[in-house]
Amino acid sequence: MRVHAVSEQAVQVEFGRDIDEALIPVIARAVEAIRAELGSVIIDLIPSYTTLLCFYDYNQVDSQWMVREITRILSAIDAGGTGSIGGRLVEIPVWYDLSVGYDLDALAQQKSLSITEIIELHSAREYQVFAIGFNPGFGFLGALDERIATPRHSTPRRQVQQGSVGIADAQTAVYPMASPGGWNIIGRTPRVMFDPSGRSGQAALLSVGDRVRFIPISRSEFIEQGGQPDA
Amino acid sequence: MPELVVLHPGWQSTIQDTGRSGYFRQGLSEGGALDEHAFRWANKLLDNEPNAACIEILLGKFEAEFTANAMIAVTGADITVTMNGQVLSHWSSHCVQRGDVIRFGQARSGLRTYLGIAGGWQTPRQFGSRTVVMRENLGGLDGGPLKQGDRLAFKAGESPARRAVPEALRPEYQTPLTVKVMPGYQYEHFGVIARRTFETAEYIVSNDINRMGYKLNGPAVAADARKLASEGIAYGAIQIPPDGQPIVLLKDRQTIGGYPKIGCVASLDCARLSQRSPGSPIRFEFTDVDQIQAERRLFDRFFNHSQWVDDERQIVWP
């Protein structure tokens, strides 16, 4: 583990070099402990695959103090054992269909699988939220069954619709809002992944450390739950 | 409610304050005025709260009409600004009357001009800020830049005295810029030659610049080839993509990213960089974080605690 200053506003903790599901609960515990002990100087925390970036108020404390305190807090957690933080389980209904899953057919052919098999493989697992980013509320979920893992398109689509469910390498994600994107799209969810009204502090459905399960639904269920098929 | 009616929005004029704080974890950009120095002065001239919203006008050509009397301030990029055809002095506050029309010419030096108003522009807050982040469609009146016919509300009230920023404190945006960099992130994974190239070469601001970041052109910095998991990105982070051309990430940057980073530019130098136009020379200089924090604290103290005195054209700092 390495703790170092990256800017006048932030200190970074590196927990490892390689993406590893086992790091998620470790980083989640670090987030909790740092918030609990340094809440008055912490401005924000960005947990990601192998790192935690801590933004703090440099008008209250300096960089060396932050590095020292975070190192102290993390060594106390290490000593404290292995209690795991489960995160919430979030269920995301998905209408897997050729009309909204633009790459479903190509993926099936490429992987020599039926569309039903792809749907089964994608919805069979519980995924971990490794990181939030790219767009507000965009959660990077893993790890995918390697039988359906596939690289991004070399040329991104100019527009991917809101709620689109995609695959890139061994990860899967939902596009919370329409945006350009290079992921392989296999379906669409009616669930709101990001609520920009900003009335509640938590606008993103997912947080790092949550677990996600995709539930296949029919076209009529999709429409009933407010989903928007293509015109 | 008194309003400013936009007659011509210019190339890109957006509402900006100090940005969103505390929403990185949900994937929201911070946004906020790019040139914090000029932005803070606009509010200081008006005795506004430090984070009152201003209009950030890129390159000028903005025109608008006031529906009520007000006090405004103009700072930042050097532009001819007129009120009903009369030239207004730059880095100063001015009284305006109902029906007055303000026009911005074209920037001669610098890129971004700030138009502040006493009390700040009263657009709705989203996630604690009025800042527009266009990519996220958040902030301002509709998540985008101002359009013709937009009406920006402001508060009627007692006008503060007319003021000007002391000449000696007005920056020059055309001088060659050396930005201070704190080594960090993957700094140690870059080779000796790569670091040396980065620190000694002259880079040129490319045409590929926006509120998310500045791409610079110059001698390639040999990139760290190891695969990197996406990680949180601090303000000013310098990405070195495979082509070796540095990208300095600014206020509208994404919250996480997977390119190797050689360090971070000091926030006050990011502000200076954001006024440099394509073709401007830029150099990097490594400095330690303590010095940069000390400079930033002085800046914050000045803008948060200094006060105007007697003749209203001087400023003292307790």
Coordinates of C-alpha atoms in Angstrom, one line a residue:
Chain A
M1 CA 0.0 0.0 0.0
R2 CA 1.3 3.4 -0.9
V3 CA 0.0 6.8 0.2
H4 CA 1.2 9.9 -1.7
A5 CA 0.4 13.5 -2.6
V6 CA -0.8 13.9 -6.2
S7 CA -1.7 17.6 -6.0
E8 CA -2.3 20.5 -3.6
Q9 CA -5.8 19.2 -3.2
A10 CA -5.5 15.5 -3.1
V11 CA -3.7 12.5 -1.7
Q12 CA -3.9 9.1 -3.3
V13 CA -3.8 5.6 -1.8
E14 CA -2.7 2.7 -4.0
F15 CA -3.9 -0.6 -2.7
G16 CA -2.5 -2.8 -5.4
R17 CA -1.5 -2.7 -9.1
D18 CA -3.9 -5.2 -10.6
I19 CA -7.7 -5.2 -10.8
D20 CA -8.9 -7.6 -8.1
E21 CA -12.4 -8.0 -6.6
A22 CA -10.8 -8.7 -3.2
L23 CA -9.7 -5.0 -3.1
I24 CA -13.3 -3.7 -3.3
P25 CA -14.1 -4.4 0.4
V26 CA -10.7 -3.2 1.5
I27 CA -11.2 0.1 -0.3
A28 CA -14.8 0.4 1.0
R29 CA -13.5 0.0 4.6
A30 CA -10.8 2.6 3.9
V31 CA -13.5 5.1 2.7
E32 CA -15.5 4.5 5.9
A33 CA -12.6 4.9 8.2
I34 CA -11.2 8.0 6.5
R35 CA -14.7 9.6 6.5
A36 CA -15.2 8.7 10.2
E37 CA -11.8 10.1 11.4
L38 CA -11.1 12.9 8.9
G39 CA -14.7 13.9 8.0
S40 CA -14.1 17.6 8.8
V41 CA -11.2 18.0 6.4
I42 CA -12.3 15.5 3.6
I43 CA -14.0 17.2 0.7
D44 CA -14.6 14.1 -1.5
L45 CA -13.3 10.6 -2.1
I46 CA -13.0 8.7 -5.4
P47 CA -12.6 5.0 -4.9
S48 CA -11.7 3.1 -8.0
Y49 CA -10.3 -0.3 -9.0
T50 CA -7.0 -0.2 -7.1
T51 CA -6.9 3.3 -5.7
L52 CA -8.6 5.8 -3.5
L53 CA -8.2 9.5 -4.2
C54 CA -8.8 11.8 -1.2
F55 CA -9.6 15.5 -1.7
Y56 CA -9.2 17.6 1.4
D57 CA -9.3 21.2 2.5
Y58 CA -5.7 22.5 2.2
N59 CA -6.6 25.6 4.1
Q60 CA -7.0 23.4 7.2
V61 CA -4.2 20.9 6.9
D62 CA -1.2 20.3 4.8
S63 CA -0.1 17.5 2.5
Q64 CA 2.3 15.8 4.9
W65 CA -0.3 15.8 7.7
M66 CA -2.8 14.1 5.3
V67 CA -0.3 11.5 4.2
R68 CA 0.6 10.7 7.8
E69 CA -3.0 10.5 9.0
I70 CA -4.2 8.4 6.2
T71 CA -1.3 6.0 6.6
R72 CA -2.1 5.7 10.3
I73 CA -5.8 5.1 9.7
L74 CA -5.1 2.5 7.0
S75 CA -2.6 0.6 9.1
A76 CA -5.2 0.4 11.9
I77 CA -7.7 -1.1 9.5
D78 CA -5.2 -3.7 8.4
A79 CA -4.6 -4.7 11.9
G80 CA -8.3 -4.8 12.5
G81 CA -8.9 -7.9 10.4
T82 CA -11.1 -8.9 7.6
G83 CA -14.7 -7.9 8.4
S84 CA -16.2 -7.4 5.0
I85 CA -18.6 -4.7 3.8
G86 CA -21.2 -6.3 1.6
G87 CA -22.6 -3.2 -0.1
R88 CA -26.3 -3.1 -1.2
L89 CA -27.7 -5.5 -3.8
V90 CA -29.2 -3.6 -6.6
E91 CA -31.5 -5.3 -9.1
I92 CA -31.6 -3.8 -12.6
P93 CA -34.3 -5.1 -15.0
V94 CA -33.1 -5.4 -18.6
W95 CA -35.1 -5.9 -21.8
Y96 CA -32.6 -7.9 -23.9
D97 CA -33.8 -7.5 -27.4
L98 CA -32.4 -7.0 -30.9
S99 CA -34.4 -3.7 -31.3
V100 CA -32.5 -2.0 -28.4
G101 CA -29.5 -4.4 -28.1
Y102 CA -27.8 -3.3 -31.3
D103 CA -24.8 -5.7 -30.8
L104 CA -26.7 -8.7 -29.5
D105 CA -26.8 -10.5 -32.8
A106 CA -23.2 -9.8 -33.7
L107 CA -22.0 -10.9 -30.3
A108 CA -24.0 -14.1 -30.5
Q109 CA -22.4 -14.9 -33.9
Q110 CA -18.9 -14.0 -32.8
K111 CA -19.1 -16.1 -29.6
S112 CA -21.0 -19.0 -31.3
L113 CA -23.7 -18.6 -28.6
S114 CA -27.5 -18.3 -28.9
I115 CA -29.0 -15.0 -27.8
T116 CA -30.7 -16.9 -25.0
E117 CA -27.4 -18.1 -23.8
I118 CA -25.9 -14.6 -23.8
I119 CA -28.9 -13.4 -21.8
E120 CA -28.4 -16.3 -19.4
L121 CA -24.7 -15.7 -19.0
H122 CA -25.1 -11.9 -18.5
S123 CA -27.9 -12.2 -15.9
A124 CA -26.6 -15.2 -14.0
R125 CA -24.0 -13.4 -12.0
E126 CA -23.8 -10.9 -9.2
Y127 CA -21.5 -8.1 -10.3
Q128 CA -19.4 -5.8 -8.1
V129 CA -19.3 -2.0 -8.7
F130 CA -15.6 -1.3 -9.2
A131 CA -15.8 2.4 -10.0
I132 CA -18.2 5.2 -10.9
G133 CA -17.2 7.7 -13.6
F134 CA -17.1 8.5 -17.3
N135 CA -20.5 10.0 -16.9
P136 CA -22.5 10.8 -13.7
G137 CA -23.8 7.5 -12.3
F138 CA -21.9 5.3 -14.8
G139 CA -20.9 2.2 -12.8
F140 CA -18.2 -0.1 -14.1
L141 CA -19.3 -3.6 -13.2
G142 CA -17.3 -6.8 -13.2
A143 CA -16.4 -9.4 -13.7
L144 CA -18.2 -10.7 -16.8
D145 CA -18.3 -14.4 -17.7
E146 CA -15.3 -14.7 -20.1
R147 CA -17.5 -16.4 -22.7
I148 CA -19.2 -13.1 -23.4
A149 CA -16.3 -10.7 -22.7
T150 CA -15.5 -8.7 -25.8
P151 CA -13.6 -5.6 -26.7
R152 CA -15.1 -2.1 -27.3
H153 CA -15.9 -1.0 -30.8
S154 CA -12.9 0.6 -32.4
T155 CA -15.1 3.5 -33.5
P156 CA -17.5 4.6 -30.8
R157 CA -21.2 5.1 -31.6
R158 CA -22.1 8.8 -31.8
Q159 CA -25.1 8.2 -29.6
V160 CA -26.0 5.4 -27.2
Q161 CA -29.5 5.7 -25.7
Q162 CA -30.1 6.3 -22.0
G163 CA -30.4 3.0 -20.1
S164 CA -28.4 1.0 -22.7
V165 CA -26.6 -2.0 -21.2
G166 CA -23.2 -2.7 -22.6
I167 CA -20.2 -4.9 -22.5
A168 CA -16.5 -3.9 -22.8
D169 CA -13.8 -6.5 -22.2
A170 CA -14.7 -8.3 -19.0
Q171 CA -16.9 -5.4 -17.7
T172 CA -20.5 -4.4 -18.1
A173 CA -22.3 -1.2 -17.5
V174 CA -25.5 0.8 -18.0
Y175 CA -25.4 4.2 -19.7
P176 CA -27.2 6.5 -17.3
M177 CA -27.8 9.2 -20.0
A178 CA -27.5 9.3 -23.7
S179 CA -23.9 9.8 -24.8
P180 CA -21.3 8.7 -27.3
G181 CA -20.0 5.3 -26.4
G182 CA -18.0 2.3 -27.6
W183 CA -19.5 -0.5 -25.5
N184 CA -21.3 -3.5 -27.1
I185 CA -25.0 -2.9 -26.5
I186 CA -27.1 -5.9 -25.5
G187 CA -30.2 -4.5 -24.0
R188 CA -31.9 -1.6 -22.2
T189 CA -33.1 -0.9 -18.7
P190 CA -36.1 1.2 -17.7
R191 CA -34.5 2.0 -14.4
V192 CA -33.2 5.5 -13.7
M193 CA -29.5 5.3 -13.1
F194 CA -29.0 9.0 -12.4
D195 CA -31.5 11.5 -11.3
P196 CA -30.3 15.0 -12.3
S197 CA -33.0 16.8 -10.3
G198 CA -30.5 16.8 -7.5
R199 CA -33.1 16.9 -4.8
S200 CA -31.6 14.1 -2.9
G201 CA -27.8 14.2 -2.3
Q202 CA -27.6 10.7 -3.8
A203 CA -28.4 11.1 -7.5
A204 CA -26.6 8.0 -8.8
L205 CA -28.3 4.7 -8.2
L206 CA -25.0 2.8 -7.8
S207 CA -22.1 3.3 -5.4
V208 CA -18.7 1.6 -5.4
G209 CA -19.0 -1.5 -3.4
D210 CA -22.6 -2.2 -4.3
R211 CA -23.5 -5.5 -6.0
V212 CA -25.7 -5.7 -9.1
R213 CA -27.9 -8.4 -10.6
F214 CA -29.6 -8.0 -14.0
I215 CA -33.1 -9.3 -14.3
P216 CA -34.4 -10.1 -17.8
I217 CA -37.8 -8.6 -18.5
S218 CA -40.2 -8.6 -21.4
R219 CA -41.1 -5.8 -23.7
S220 CA -44.4 -5.2 -21.9
E221 CA -42.7 -5.1 -18.5
F222 CA -40.1 -2.7 -20.0
I223 CA -42.8 -0.3 -21.2
E224 CA -44.8 -0.7 -17.9
Q225 CA -41.7 0.4 -15.9
G226 CA -41.3 3.5 -18.1
G227 CA -38.8 2.2 -20.6
Q228 CA -38.4 4.0 -23.9
P229 CA -38.1 1.7 -27.0
D230 CA -36.6 3.2 -30.1
A231 CA -39.2 5.1 -32.2
Chain B
M1 CA -37.2 40.4 -11.0
P2 CA -34.5 42.4 -12.7
E3 CA -33.0 40.5 -15.6
L4 CA -30.3 40.5 -18.2
V5 CA -31.7 39.6 -21.7
V6 CA -29.2 37.9 -23.9
L7 CA -29.2 39.5 -27.4
H8 CA -26.2 37.6 -28.8
P9 CA -24.6 34.7 -26.8
G10 CA -21.2 34.8 -28.5
W11 CA -19.1 31.7 -29.2
Q12 CA -19.7 30.1 -25.8
S13 CA -20.9 31.9 -22.7
T14 CA -21.6 29.9 -19.6
I15 CA -22.7 30.5 -16.0
Q16 CA -19.9 29.5 -13.7
D17 CA -19.2 29.7 -10.0
T18 CA -16.6 27.7 -8.0
G19 CA -18.1 24.4 -9.1
R20 CA -19.6 21.3 -7.6
S21 CA -18.0 19.9 -4.5
G22 CA -18.6 16.5 -3.0
Y23 CA -20.1 14.7 -6.1
F24 CA -17.0 13.1 -7.6
R25 CA -18.0 9.8 -6.1
Q26 CA -21.2 9.9 -8.2
G27 CA -19.3 10.7 -11.3
L28 CA -20.0 14.4 -11.6
S29 CA -17.4 16.8 -12.8
E30 CA -16.6 19.7 -10.6
G31 CA -16.9 22.4 -13.3
G32 CA -16.4 26.0 -12.2
A33 CA -14.7 29.1 -13.6
L34 CA -11.5 28.2 -15.4
D35 CA -9.6 31.3 -14.5
E36 CA -10.1 31.4 -10.8
H37 CA -8.0 34.6 -10.5
A38 CA -10.1 36.7 -12.9
F39 CA -13.3 35.1 -11.6
R40 CA -12.5 35.9 -7.9
W41 CA -11.6 39.5 -8.9
A42 CA -15.0 40.0 -10.6
N43 CA -16.7 39.1 -7.3
K44 CA -14.2 41.0 -5.2
L45 CA -14.9 44.2 -7.2
L46 CA -18.6 43.8 -6.3
D47 CA -18.2 42.7 -2.7
N48 CA -19.9 39.4 -3.7
E49 CA -19.6 36.1 -1.9
P50 CA -16.5 34.4 -3.3
N51 CA -18.5 31.8 -5.2
A52 CA -21.2 34.1 -6.7
A53 CA -21.9 33.1 -10.3
C54 CA -20.4 35.0 -13.2
I55 CA -20.8 34.6 -16.9
E56 CA -17.6 33.1 -18.4
I57 CA -17.4 34.5 -22.0
L58 CA -15.2 32.6 -24.3
L59 CA -13.5 34.9 -26.9
G60 CA -16.2 37.6 -26.6
K61 CA -19.0 38.6 -29.0
F62 CA -21.6 38.6 -26.2
E63 CA -24.4 41.2 -26.2
A64 CA -27.1 41.7 -23.6
E65 CA -29.6 44.3 -22.3
F66 CA -30.3 45.1 -18.7
T67 CA -33.9 45.5 -17.6
A68 CA -33.0 47.3 -14.4
N69 CA -30.2 49.3 -12.8
A70 CA -27.3 47.3 -11.5
M71 CA -23.6 47.2 -10.7
I72 CA -21.4 44.9 -12.8
A73 CA -17.8 44.0 -13.1
V74 CA -15.6 42.9 -16.1
T75 CA -12.3 41.0 -15.6
G76 CA -10.2 38.4 -17.5
A77 CA -9.3 38.3 -21.2
D78 CA -8.6 41.7 -22.8
I79 CA -11.7 42.7 -24.8
T80 CA -13.2 46.0 -25.8
V81 CA -16.4 46.2 -23.8
T82 CA -18.9 48.9 -24.6
M83 CA -22.1 50.1 -22.8
N84 CA -24.4 51.8 -25.3
G85 CA -21.4 52.4 -27.5
Q86 CA -19.2 53.9 -24.7
V87 CA -16.0 52.0 -23.9
L88 CA -15.9 50.5 -20.4
S89 CA -12.6 50.3 -18.5
H90 CA -11.5 46.7 -18.0
W91 CA -10.8 45.1 -14.5
S92 CA -13.4 47.5 -13.0
S93 CA -16.9 47.7 -11.8
H94 CA -19.5 49.9 -13.5
C95 CA -23.0 51.2 -12.9
V96 CA -25.6 50.2 -15.5
Q97 CA -29.1 51.6 -16.0
R98 CA -32.3 50.0 -17.1
G99 CA -32.2 49.6 -20.9
D100 CA -28.4 49.7 -21.2
V101 CA -26.9 47.4 -23.8
I102 CA -23.5 45.8 -23.1
R103 CA -21.4 44.5 -26.0
F104 CA -18.2 42.5 -26.0
G105 CA -15.8 42.7 -28.9
Q106 CA -13.2 40.0 -29.7
A107 CA -10.5 38.9 -27.3
R108 CA -7.1 40.4 -28.1
S109 CA -5.2 38.7 -25.2
G110 CA -6.5 35.8 -23.2
L111 CA -9.6 33.7 -23.9
R112 CA -12.1 34.1 -21.1
T113 CA -13.8 37.2 -19.8
Y114 CA -15.9 37.2 -16.7
L115 CA -19.0 39.3 -16.3
G116 CA -20.1 39.6 -12.7
I117 CA -23.1 41.4 -11.2
A118 CA -23.7 42.5 -7.6
G119 CA -25.2 39.5 -5.8
G120 CA -24.3 37.1 -8.6
W121 CA -26.5 35.7 -11.4
Q122 CA -29.5 33.9 -10.0
T123 CA -29.8 30.7 -12.0
P124 CA -31.0 27.6 -10.2
R125 CA -28.5 25.5 -8.3
Q126 CA -28.0 21.8 -9.2
F127 CA -25.9 19.7 -6.8
G128 CA -25.0 22.8 -4.8
S129 CA -23.7 24.8 -7.8
R130 CA -24.9 27.0 -10.6
T131 CA -22.0 25.9 -12.8
V132 CA -22.8 24.7 -16.3
V133 CA -21.1 21.4 -17.3
M134 CA -22.2 21.0 -20.9
R135 CA -21.2 17.3 -21.2
E136 CA -23.4 16.5 -18.2
N137 CA -26.2 18.9 -19.3
L138 CA -26.2 20.3 -15.8
G139 CA -26.5 23.9 -14.4
G140 CA -27.3 27.3 -15.8
L141 CA -30.7 27.8 -17.3
D142 CA -30.8 24.5 -19.3
G143 CA -27.5 22.7 -18.8
G144 CA -25.9 24.4 -21.8
P145 CA -24.3 27.7 -22.9
L146 CA -26.4 30.9 -23.0
K147 CA -28.7 31.4 -26.0
Q148 CA -30.3 34.4 -27.6
G149 CA -33.4 35.4 -25.6
D150 CA -32.2 33.8 -22.4
R151 CA -33.1 35.9 -19.3
L152 CA -30.7 35.9 -16.4
A153 CA -32.2 37.1 -13.1
F154 CA -30.2 39.3 -10.7
K155 CA -31.0 40.9 -7.3
A156 CA -32.0 44.5 -7.1
G157 CA -30.3 46.2 -4.2
E158 CA -27.9 48.7 -2.8
S159 CA -25.0 49.1 -5.2
P160 CA -21.4 48.9 -3.9
A161 CA -19.0 51.7 -4.8
R162 CA -17.2 51.7 -8.2
R163 CA -13.9 50.0 -8.0
A164 CA -10.9 48.9 -10.1
V165 CA -8.3 46.2 -9.7
P166 CA -4.9 47.9 -9.0
E167 CA -2.8 48.0 -12.2
A168 CA 0.0 46.0 -10.7
L169 CA -2.3 43.0 -9.9
R170 CA -3.7 42.7 -13.5
P171 CA -2.2 39.7 -15.3
E172 CA -0.7 39.6 -18.7
Y173 CA -2.0 36.6 -20.7
Q174 CA 0.5 36.7 -23.6
T175 CA 3.8 36.2 -21.8
P176 CA 5.4 32.8 -22.0
L177 CA 4.1 30.6 -19.2
T178 CA 5.9 28.2 -17.0
V179 CA 3.6 26.1 -14.9
K180 CA 4.5 24.4 -11.7
V181 CA 4.0 20.7 -11.5
M182 CA 3.9 18.4 -8.5
P183 CA 5.3 15.0 -9.4
G184 CA 2.8 12.3 -8.6
Y185 CA 0.6 9.4 -9.8
Q186 CA 2.8 7.4 -12.2
Y187 CA 5.8 9.8 -12.1
E188 CA 8.1 7.1 -11.0
H189 CA 7.2 4.8 -13.8
F190 CA 8.3 7.4 -16.4
G191 CA 11.9 6.9 -17.5
V192 CA 14.7 9.4 -16.8
I193 CA 14.7 10.6 -20.4
A194 CA 10.9 11.0 -20.5
R195 CA 11.0 13.1 -17.3
R196 CA 13.9 15.2 -18.6
T197 CA 12.1 15.8 -21.9
F198 CA 9.0 16.8 -20.1
E199 CA 10.8 19.3 -17.9
T200 CA 13.1 20.9 -20.4
A201 CA 11.1 21.0 -23.6
E202 CA 8.9 23.8 -24.8
Y203 CA 5.3 22.8 -25.5
I204 CA 2.7 24.7 -27.6
V205 CA -1.0 25.0 -26.8
S206 CA -2.7 23.0 -29.5
N207 CA -6.1 23.7 -31.1
D208 CA -7.5 20.9 -29.1
I209 CA -8.5 22.8 -26.0
N210 CA -11.7 23.1 -24.0
R211 CA -13.1 23.2 -20.5
M212 CA -12.2 19.6 -20.0
G213 CA -8.5 19.9 -20.9
Y214 CA -5.7 21.4 -22.8
K215 CA -3.7 19.3 -25.2
L216 CA -0.1 20.5 -25.8
N217 CA 2.2 19.7 -28.7
G218 CA 5.9 19.2 -28.4
P219 CA 8.6 16.6 -28.0
A220 CA 6.9 13.3 -27.1
V221 CA 7.2 12.1 -23.5
A222 CA 7.9 8.4 -23.7
A223 CA 4.8 7.0 -22.1
D224 CA 4.6 4.4 -19.3
A225 CA 3.5 1.3 -21.2
R226 CA 2.1 -0.6 -18.3
K227 CA -1.6 -1.1 -18.2
L228 CA -3.3 1.0 -15.7
A229 CA -6.6 0.6 -13.9
S230 CA -8.8 3.7 -14.1
E231 CA -8.2 6.0 -11.1
G232 CA -9.5 9.3 -9.7
I233 CA -8.3 12.4 -11.5
A234 CA -7.2 15.5 -9.6
Y235 CA -7.5 19.0 -11.0
G236 CA -4.5 19.8 -13.2
A237 CA -3.5 16.1 -13.7
I238 CA -1.2 15.7 -16.8
Q239 CA -2.1 12.7 -18.8
I240 CA 0.5 11.3 -21.2
P241 CA -1.4 9.2 -23.8
P242 CA 0.5 6.8 -26.1
D243 CA 1.4 9.6 -28.5
G244 CA 3.4 11.3 -25.7
Q245 CA 1.7 14.7 -26.1
P246 CA 0.7 16.0 -22.6
I247 CA -3.0 16.8 -21.8
V248 CA -3.6 19.0 -18.8
L249 CA -7.0 18.1 -17.3
L250 CA -9.1 21.1 -16.1
K251 CA -12.4 21.8 -14.4
D252 CA -14.8 19.8 -16.7
R253 CA -12.6 16.7 -16.7
Q254 CA -14.1 13.2 -16.1
T255 CA -13.7 12.0 -12.6
I256 CA -11.7 8.8 -13.4
G257 CA -9.4 7.8 -16.2
G258 CA -6.8 5.3 -17.2
Y259 CA -4.0 7.1 -19.0
P260 CA -0.7 7.4 -17.1
K261 CA -0.1 10.7 -15.4
I262 CA 3.2 12.3 -14.7
G263 CA 2.0 14.8 -12.2
C264 CA -0.4 17.7 -11.5
V265 CA -0.2 21.3 -12.5
A266 CA -0.8 23.8 -9.6
S267 CA -4.4 25.0 -9.6
L268 CA -3.3 28.7 -9.9
D269 CA -1.2 27.8 -13.0
C270 CA -4.2 25.9 -14.4
A271 CA -6.0 29.3 -14.2
R272 CA -3.2 31.0 -16.1
L273 CA -3.1 28.2 -18.7
S274 CA -6.8 28.5 -19.3
Q275 CA -6.2 32.0 -20.7
R276 CA -3.5 30.9 -23.2
S277 CA -4.7 30.5 -26.7
P278 CA -3.5 28.0 -29.3
G279 CA 0.2 28.6 -30.3
S280 CA 1.2 29.9 -26.8
P281 CA 4.5 28.4 -25.4
I282 CA 4.2 26.5 -22.2
R283 CA 7.0 25.0 -20.0
F284 CA 6.7 22.6 -17.0
E285 CA 8.7 23.0 -13.8
F286 CA 8.6 20.4 -11.0
T287 CA 8.0 21.9 -7.6
D288 CA 7.1 20.3 -4.3
V289 CA 3.5 20.3 -3.0
D290 CA 4.3 22.4 0.1
Q291 CA 5.3 25.5 -1.9
I292 CA 2.3 25.1 -4.1
Q293 CA 0.0 24.8 -1.1
A294 CA 1.5 27.9 0.5
E295 CA 0.9 29.9 -2.6
R296 CA -2.7 28.7 -2.9
R297 CA -3.4 29.5 0.7
L298 CA -2.2 33.1 0.2
F299 CA -4.5 33.4 -2.8
D300 CA -7.5 32.1 -0.9
R301 CA -6.7 34.3 2.1
F302 CA -6.4 37.4 -0.1
F303 CA -9.7 36.8 -1.8
N304 CA -11.6 35.7 1.3
H305 CA -10.3 38.3 3.8
S306 CA -9.0 41.4 2.0
Q307 CA -11.2 44.5 2.2
W308 CA -11.6 47.7 0.2
V309 CA -10.7 50.9 2.1
D310 CA -11.7 54.6 2.2
D311 CA -11.3 55.8 -1.3
E312 CA -12.6 52.5 -2.5
R313 CA -9.8 52.0 -5.1
Q314 CA -7.4 50.4 -2.8
I315 CA -7.5 47.0 -1.2
V316 CA -5.9 46.0 2.1
W317 CA -5.3 42.6 3.4
P318 CA -5.5 42.1 7.2

